[in-house]
Tab-separated table of C-alpha atoms and ligand atoms in Angstrom:
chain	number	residue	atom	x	y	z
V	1	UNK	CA	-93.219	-105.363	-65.766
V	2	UNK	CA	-92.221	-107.839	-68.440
V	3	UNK	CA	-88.911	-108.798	-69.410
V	4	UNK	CA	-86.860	-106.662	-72.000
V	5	UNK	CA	-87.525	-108.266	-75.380
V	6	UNK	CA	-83.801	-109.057	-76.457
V	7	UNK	CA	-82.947	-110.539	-72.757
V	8	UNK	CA	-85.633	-113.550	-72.599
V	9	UNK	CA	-86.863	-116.137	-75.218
V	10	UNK	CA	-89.995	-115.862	-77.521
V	11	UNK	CA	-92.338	-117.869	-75.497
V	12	UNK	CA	-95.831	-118.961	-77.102
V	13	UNK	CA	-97.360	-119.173	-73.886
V	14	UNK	CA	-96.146	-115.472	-72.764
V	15	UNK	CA	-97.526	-114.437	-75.904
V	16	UNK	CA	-100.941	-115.596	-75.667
V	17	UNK	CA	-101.518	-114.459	-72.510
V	18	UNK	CA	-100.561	-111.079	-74.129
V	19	UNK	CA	-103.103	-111.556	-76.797
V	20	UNK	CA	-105.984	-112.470	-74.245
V	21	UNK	CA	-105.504	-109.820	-71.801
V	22	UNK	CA	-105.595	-107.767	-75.209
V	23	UNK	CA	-109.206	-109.199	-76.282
V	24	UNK	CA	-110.567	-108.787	-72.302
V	25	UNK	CA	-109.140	-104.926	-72.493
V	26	UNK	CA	-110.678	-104.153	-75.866
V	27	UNK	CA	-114.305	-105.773	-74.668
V	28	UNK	CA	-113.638	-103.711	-71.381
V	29	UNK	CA	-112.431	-100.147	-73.194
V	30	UNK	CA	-116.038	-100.999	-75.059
V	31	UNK	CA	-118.142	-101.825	-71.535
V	32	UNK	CA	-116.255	-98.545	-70.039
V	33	UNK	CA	-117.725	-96.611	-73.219
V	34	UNK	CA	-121.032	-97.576	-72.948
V	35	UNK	CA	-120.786	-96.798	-69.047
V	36	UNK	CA	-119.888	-93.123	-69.724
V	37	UNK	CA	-122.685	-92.683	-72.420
V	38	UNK	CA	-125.441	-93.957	-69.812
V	39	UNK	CA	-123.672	-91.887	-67.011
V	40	UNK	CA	-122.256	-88.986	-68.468
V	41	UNK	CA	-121.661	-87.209	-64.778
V	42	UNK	CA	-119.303	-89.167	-63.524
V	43	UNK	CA	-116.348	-88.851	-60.570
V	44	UNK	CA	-112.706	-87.747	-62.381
V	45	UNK	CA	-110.375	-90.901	-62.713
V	46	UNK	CA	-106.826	-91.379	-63.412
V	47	UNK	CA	-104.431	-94.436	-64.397
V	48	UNK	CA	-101.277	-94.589	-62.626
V	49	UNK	CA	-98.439	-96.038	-65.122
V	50	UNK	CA	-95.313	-97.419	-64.393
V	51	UNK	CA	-92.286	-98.513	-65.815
V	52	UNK	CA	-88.931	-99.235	-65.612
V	53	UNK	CA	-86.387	-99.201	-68.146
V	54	UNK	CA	-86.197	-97.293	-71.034
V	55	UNK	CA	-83.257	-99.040	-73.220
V	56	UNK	CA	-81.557	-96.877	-76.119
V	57	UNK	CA	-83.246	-99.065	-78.985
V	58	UNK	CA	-86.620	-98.043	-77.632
V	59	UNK	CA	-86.262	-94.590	-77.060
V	60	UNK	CA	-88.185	-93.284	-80.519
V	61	UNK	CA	-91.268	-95.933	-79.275
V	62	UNK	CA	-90.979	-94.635	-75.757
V	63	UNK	CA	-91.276	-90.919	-77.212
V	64	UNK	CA	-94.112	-92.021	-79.369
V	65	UNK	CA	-95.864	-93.286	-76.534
V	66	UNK	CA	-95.385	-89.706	-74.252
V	67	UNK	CA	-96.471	-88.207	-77.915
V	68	UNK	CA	-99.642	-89.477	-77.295
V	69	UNK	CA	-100.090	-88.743	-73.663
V	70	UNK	CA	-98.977	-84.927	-74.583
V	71	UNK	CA	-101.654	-85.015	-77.445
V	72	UNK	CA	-104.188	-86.051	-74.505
V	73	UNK	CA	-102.978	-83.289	-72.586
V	74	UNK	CA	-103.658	-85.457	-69.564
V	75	UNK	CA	-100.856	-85.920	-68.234
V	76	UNK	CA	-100.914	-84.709	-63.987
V	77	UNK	CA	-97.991	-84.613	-61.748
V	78	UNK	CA	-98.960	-87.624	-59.024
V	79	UNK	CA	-99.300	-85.566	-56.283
V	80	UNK	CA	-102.900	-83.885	-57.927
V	81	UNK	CA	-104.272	-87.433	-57.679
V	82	UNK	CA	-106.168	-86.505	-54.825
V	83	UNK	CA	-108.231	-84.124	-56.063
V	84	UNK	CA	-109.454	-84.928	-59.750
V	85	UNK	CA	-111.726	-82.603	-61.482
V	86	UNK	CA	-115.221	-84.528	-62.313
V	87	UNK	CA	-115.742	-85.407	-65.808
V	88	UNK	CA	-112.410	-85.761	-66.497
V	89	UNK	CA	-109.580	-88.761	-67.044
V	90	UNK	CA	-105.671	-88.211	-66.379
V	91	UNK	CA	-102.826	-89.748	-66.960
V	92	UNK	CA	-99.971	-90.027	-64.602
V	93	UNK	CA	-96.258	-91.684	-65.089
V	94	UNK	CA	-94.431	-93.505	-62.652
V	95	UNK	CA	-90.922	-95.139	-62.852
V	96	UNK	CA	-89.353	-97.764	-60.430
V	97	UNK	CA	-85.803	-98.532	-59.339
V	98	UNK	CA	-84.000	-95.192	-60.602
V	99	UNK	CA	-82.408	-97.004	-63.637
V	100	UNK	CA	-79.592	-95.114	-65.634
V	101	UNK	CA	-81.829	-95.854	-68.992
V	102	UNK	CA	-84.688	-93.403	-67.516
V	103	UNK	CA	-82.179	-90.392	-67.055
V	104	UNK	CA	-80.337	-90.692	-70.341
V	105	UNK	CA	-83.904	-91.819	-72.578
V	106	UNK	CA	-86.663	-91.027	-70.693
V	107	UNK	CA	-86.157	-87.657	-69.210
V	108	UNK	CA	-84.815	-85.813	-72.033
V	109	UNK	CA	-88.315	-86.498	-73.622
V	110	UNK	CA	-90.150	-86.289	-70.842
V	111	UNK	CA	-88.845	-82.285	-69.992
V	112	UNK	CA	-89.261	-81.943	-74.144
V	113	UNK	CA	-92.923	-82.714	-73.806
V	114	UNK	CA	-93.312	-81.189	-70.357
V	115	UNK	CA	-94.751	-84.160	-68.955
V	116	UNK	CA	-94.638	-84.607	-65.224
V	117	UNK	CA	-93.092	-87.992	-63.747
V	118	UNK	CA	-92.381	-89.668	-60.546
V	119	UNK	CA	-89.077	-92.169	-60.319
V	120	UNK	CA	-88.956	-94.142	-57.483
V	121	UNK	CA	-85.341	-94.587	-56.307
V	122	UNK	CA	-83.730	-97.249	-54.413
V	123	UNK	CA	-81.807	-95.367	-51.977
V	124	UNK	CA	-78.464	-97.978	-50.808
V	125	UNK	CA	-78.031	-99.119	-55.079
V	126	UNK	CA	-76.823	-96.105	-56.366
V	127	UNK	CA	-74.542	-96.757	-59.248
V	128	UNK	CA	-75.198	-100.458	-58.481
V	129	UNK	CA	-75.858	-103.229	-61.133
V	130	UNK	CA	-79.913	-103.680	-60.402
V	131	UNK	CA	-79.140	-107.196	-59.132
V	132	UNK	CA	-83.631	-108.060	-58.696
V	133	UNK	CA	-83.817	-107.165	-61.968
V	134	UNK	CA	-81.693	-109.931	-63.700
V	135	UNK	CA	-83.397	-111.511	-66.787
V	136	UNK	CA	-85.648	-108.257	-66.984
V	137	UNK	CA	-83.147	-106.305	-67.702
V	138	UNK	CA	-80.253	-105.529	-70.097
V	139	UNK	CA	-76.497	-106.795	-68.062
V	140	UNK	CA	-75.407	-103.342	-69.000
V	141	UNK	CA	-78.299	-101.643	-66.851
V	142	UNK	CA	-77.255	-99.564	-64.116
V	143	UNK	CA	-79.190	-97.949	-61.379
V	144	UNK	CA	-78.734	-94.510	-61.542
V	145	UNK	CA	-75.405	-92.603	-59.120
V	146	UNK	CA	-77.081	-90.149	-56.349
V	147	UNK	CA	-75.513	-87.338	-58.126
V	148	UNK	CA	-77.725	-88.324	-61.286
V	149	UNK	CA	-80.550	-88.468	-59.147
V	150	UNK	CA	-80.323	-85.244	-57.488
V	151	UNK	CA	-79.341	-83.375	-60.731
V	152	UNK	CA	-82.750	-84.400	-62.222
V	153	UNK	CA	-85.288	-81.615	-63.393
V	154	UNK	CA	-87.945	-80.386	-60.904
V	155	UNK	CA	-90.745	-81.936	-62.971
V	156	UNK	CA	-89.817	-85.558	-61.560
V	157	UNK	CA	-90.520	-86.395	-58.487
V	158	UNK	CA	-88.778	-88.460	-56.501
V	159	UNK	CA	-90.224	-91.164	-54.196
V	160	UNK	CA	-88.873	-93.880	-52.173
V	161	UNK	CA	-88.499	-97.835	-52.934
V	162	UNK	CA	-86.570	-99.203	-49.814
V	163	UNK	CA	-82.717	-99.169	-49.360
V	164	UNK	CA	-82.260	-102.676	-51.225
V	165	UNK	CA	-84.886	-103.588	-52.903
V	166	UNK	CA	-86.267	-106.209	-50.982
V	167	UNK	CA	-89.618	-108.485	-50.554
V	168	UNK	CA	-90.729	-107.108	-47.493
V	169	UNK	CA	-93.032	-109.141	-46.273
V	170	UNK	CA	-90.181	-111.580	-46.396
V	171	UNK	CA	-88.468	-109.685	-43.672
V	172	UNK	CA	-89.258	-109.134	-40.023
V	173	UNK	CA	-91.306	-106.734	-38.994
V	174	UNK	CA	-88.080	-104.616	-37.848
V	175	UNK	CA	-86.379	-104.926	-40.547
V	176	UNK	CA	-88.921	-103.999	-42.980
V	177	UNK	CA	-89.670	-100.661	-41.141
V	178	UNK	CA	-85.834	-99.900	-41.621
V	179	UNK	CA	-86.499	-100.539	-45.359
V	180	UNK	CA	-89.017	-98.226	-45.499
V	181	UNK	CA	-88.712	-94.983	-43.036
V	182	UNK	CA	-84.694	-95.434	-43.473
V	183	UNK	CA	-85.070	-94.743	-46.841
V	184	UNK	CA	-87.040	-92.087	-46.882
V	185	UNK	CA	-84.321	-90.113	-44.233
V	186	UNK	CA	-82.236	-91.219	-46.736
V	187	UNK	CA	-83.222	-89.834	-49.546
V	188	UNK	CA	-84.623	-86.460	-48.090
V	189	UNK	CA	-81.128	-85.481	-46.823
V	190	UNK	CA	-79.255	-86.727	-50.606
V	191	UNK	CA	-82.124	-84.423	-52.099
V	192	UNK	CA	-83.109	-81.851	-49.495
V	193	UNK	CA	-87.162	-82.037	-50.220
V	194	UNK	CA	-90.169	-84.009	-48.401
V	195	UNK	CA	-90.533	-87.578	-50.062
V	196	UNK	CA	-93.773	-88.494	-49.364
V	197	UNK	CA	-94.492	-91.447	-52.044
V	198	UNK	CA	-93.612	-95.126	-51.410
V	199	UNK	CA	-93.612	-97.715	-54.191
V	200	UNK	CA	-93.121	-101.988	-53.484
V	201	UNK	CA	-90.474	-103.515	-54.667
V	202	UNK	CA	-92.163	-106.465	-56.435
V	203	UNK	CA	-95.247	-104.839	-55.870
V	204	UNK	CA	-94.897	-107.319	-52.508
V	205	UNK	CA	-97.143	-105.596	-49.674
V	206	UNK	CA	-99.099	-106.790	-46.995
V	207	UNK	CA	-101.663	-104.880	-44.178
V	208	UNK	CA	-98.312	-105.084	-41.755
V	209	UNK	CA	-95.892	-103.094	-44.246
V	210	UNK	CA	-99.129	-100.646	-45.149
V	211	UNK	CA	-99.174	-99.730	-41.453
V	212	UNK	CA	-95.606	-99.663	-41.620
V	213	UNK	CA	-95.616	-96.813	-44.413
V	214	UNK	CA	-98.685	-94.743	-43.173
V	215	UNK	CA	-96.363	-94.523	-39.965
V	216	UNK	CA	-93.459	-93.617	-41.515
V	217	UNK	CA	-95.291	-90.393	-42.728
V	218	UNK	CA	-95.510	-91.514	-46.564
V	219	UNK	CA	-99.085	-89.868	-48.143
V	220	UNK	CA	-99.436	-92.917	-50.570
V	221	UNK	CA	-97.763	-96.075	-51.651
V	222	UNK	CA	-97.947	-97.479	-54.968
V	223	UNK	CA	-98.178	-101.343	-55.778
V	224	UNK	CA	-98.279	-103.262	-59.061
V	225	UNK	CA	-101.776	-104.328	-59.076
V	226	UNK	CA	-104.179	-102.085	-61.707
V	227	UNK	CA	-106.574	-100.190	-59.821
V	228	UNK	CA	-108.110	-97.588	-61.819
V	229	UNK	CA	-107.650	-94.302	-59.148
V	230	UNK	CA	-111.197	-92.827	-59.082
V	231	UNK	CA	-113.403	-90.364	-57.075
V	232	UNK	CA	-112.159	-87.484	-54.736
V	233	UNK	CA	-109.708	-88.231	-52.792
V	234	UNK	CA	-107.270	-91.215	-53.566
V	235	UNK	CA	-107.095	-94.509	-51.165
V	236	UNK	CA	-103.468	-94.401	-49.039
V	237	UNK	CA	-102.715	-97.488	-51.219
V	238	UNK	CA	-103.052	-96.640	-55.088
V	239	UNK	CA	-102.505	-99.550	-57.657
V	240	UNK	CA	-100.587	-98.633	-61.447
V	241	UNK	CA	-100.929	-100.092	-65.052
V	242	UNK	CA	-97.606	-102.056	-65.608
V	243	UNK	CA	-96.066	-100.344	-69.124
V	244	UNK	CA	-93.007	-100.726	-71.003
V	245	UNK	CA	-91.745	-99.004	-74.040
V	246	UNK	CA	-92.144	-101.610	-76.477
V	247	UNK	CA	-96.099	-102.217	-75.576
V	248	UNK	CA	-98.043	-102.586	-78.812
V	249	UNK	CA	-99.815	-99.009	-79.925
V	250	UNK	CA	-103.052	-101.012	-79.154
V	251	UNK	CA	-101.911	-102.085	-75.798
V	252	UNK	CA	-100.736	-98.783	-74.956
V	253	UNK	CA	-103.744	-97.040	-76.003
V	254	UNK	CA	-105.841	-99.506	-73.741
V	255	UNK	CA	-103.753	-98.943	-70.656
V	256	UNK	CA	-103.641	-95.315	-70.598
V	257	UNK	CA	-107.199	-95.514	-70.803
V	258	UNK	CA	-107.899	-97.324	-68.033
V	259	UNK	CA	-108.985	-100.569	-69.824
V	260	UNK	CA	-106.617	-102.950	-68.444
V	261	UNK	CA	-108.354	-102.911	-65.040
V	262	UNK	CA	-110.182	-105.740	-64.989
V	263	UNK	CA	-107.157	-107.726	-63.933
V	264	UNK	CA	-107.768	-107.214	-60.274
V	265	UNK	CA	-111.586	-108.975	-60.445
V	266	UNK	CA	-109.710	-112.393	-62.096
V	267	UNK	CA	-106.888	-111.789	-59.237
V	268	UNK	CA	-109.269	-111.768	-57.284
V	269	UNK	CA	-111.603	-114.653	-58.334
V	270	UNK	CA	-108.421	-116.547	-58.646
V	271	UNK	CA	-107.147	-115.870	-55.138
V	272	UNK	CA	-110.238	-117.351	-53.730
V	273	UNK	CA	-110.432	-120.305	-55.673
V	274	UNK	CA	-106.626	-121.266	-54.745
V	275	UNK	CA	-107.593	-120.087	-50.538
V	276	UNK	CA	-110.712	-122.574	-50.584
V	277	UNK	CA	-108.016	-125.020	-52.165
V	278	UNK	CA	-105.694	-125.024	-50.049
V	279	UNK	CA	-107.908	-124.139	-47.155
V	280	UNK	CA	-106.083	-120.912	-46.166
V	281	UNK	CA	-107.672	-117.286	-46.061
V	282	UNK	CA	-105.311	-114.590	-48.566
V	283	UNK	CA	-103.257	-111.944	-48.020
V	284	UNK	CA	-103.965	-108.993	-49.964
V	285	UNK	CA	-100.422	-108.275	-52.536
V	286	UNK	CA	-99.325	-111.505	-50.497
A	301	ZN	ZN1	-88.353	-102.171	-58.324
């Protein structure tokens, strides 16, 4: 997630980091290329998207971006993740925190261009200022009321992301597995249907709060780190491609191919060199 553009400061820093991860993706969209020519058979994969707010100025760039998904006709509902067809690469679309922006700009084109979508709500904001996401987001931003949320069309699927939106492996163990099976009874009776998908806030997870979810009854939890979702059946724990509305063409392009997966190798690279640093072994999403 990165901050909308007219609510934080040009920073040269922020935007060369932009402009490498662009160069890595490009060599890595060429690498992945090369990969499917020497191994055309291959298992089906998908990139899991998400965003967050889609703000009335960007509404014509967020509709040219689900132009191109539609063109792709790639697009899946999140729930077929778990069984791909060989040979094949889809795209699905994920949204976090509920926001009021997504039902008045993002569904209307979404439903237009029948594209399937997943918004995870945060069940104890609704109609709440999204207080986590100051500095991200516009002051105006609202998280969407429950009635809102339940008057959304059938093609988006709802999914749960806690009661308040906390870091839970912050909390105690107790009170994080409120956060997360609360929730979820929470939302099923507001929308009287089975929520069985779990996204972190913050994309803040550990092994503890994994268990927690898996025994809650959720069938998969989403984080923030971008894990390409590949092969048969999907892991419990699938990672998305962080996207927002006013990505470059190029960047967008990239991501909904798949190509800005590296990140997790340098993650992880740079995890290890900070653990033998300070001495301490990592948490995974720690
Ligand atoms: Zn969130």
């Amino acid at each position: 997630m990165s901050a909308t553009p007219e609510v934080t400061k040009r920073s040269p820093t922020r935007f060369s980091i932009r402009i490498i991860k662009l160069g890595i993706s490009i060599l890595y969209f060429v690498r992945n290329r090369f990969y499917c020519l020497l191994f055309p058979n291959r298992t089906g994969t998908c990139v899991v998207l998400y965003y967050h707010n889609v703000p009335s100025p960007y509404r014509k760039r967020f509709e040219q971006q689900m132009r191109i998904v539609a063109d792709k006709k790639a697009a899946i509902d999140i729930t077929r993740i778990d069984d791909l067809p060989a040979n094949t690469h889809s795209i699905a679309l994920t949204f976090d925190d509920a926001l009021e922006s997504f039902a008045e700009n993002a569904v209307p084109v979404l439903v237009r261009l029948r594209i399937p979508a997943t918004v995870f709500a945060v069940a104890d904001a609704f109609g709440c200022n999204p207080g986590w996401g100051e500095g991200y987001y516009f002051p105006k931003e609202r998280v969407m009321s429950s009635a809102q949320l339940g008057s959304l069309p059938y093609s988006i699927n709802v999914g749960s992301h806690t009661l308040t939106h906390p870091y839970l492996t912050a909390l105690s163990w107790e009170a994080a597995g409120e956060e997360i099976k609360f929730s979820r009874e929470r939302l099923e009776a507001l929308l009287h249907r089975p929520i069985t998908l779990f996204s972190f806030p913050h994309g803040d997870f550990n092994d503890s709060t994994v268990r927690q979810c898996q025994e809650a009854g959720y069938e998969h939890v989403f984080t923030t780190e971008p894990v390409l979702v590949s092969g048969g059946r999907a892991q419990f724990v699938v990672g998305r491609v962080s996207t927002d509305p006013w990505d470059w063409l190029l960047e967008f392009y990239l991501k909904i191919a798949g190509a800005y997966c590296w990140q997790p190798y340098t993650q992880a690279v740079v995890r290890n060199i900070r653990a033998r640093f300070s001495g301490k072994k990592t948490l995974r999403g720690a």
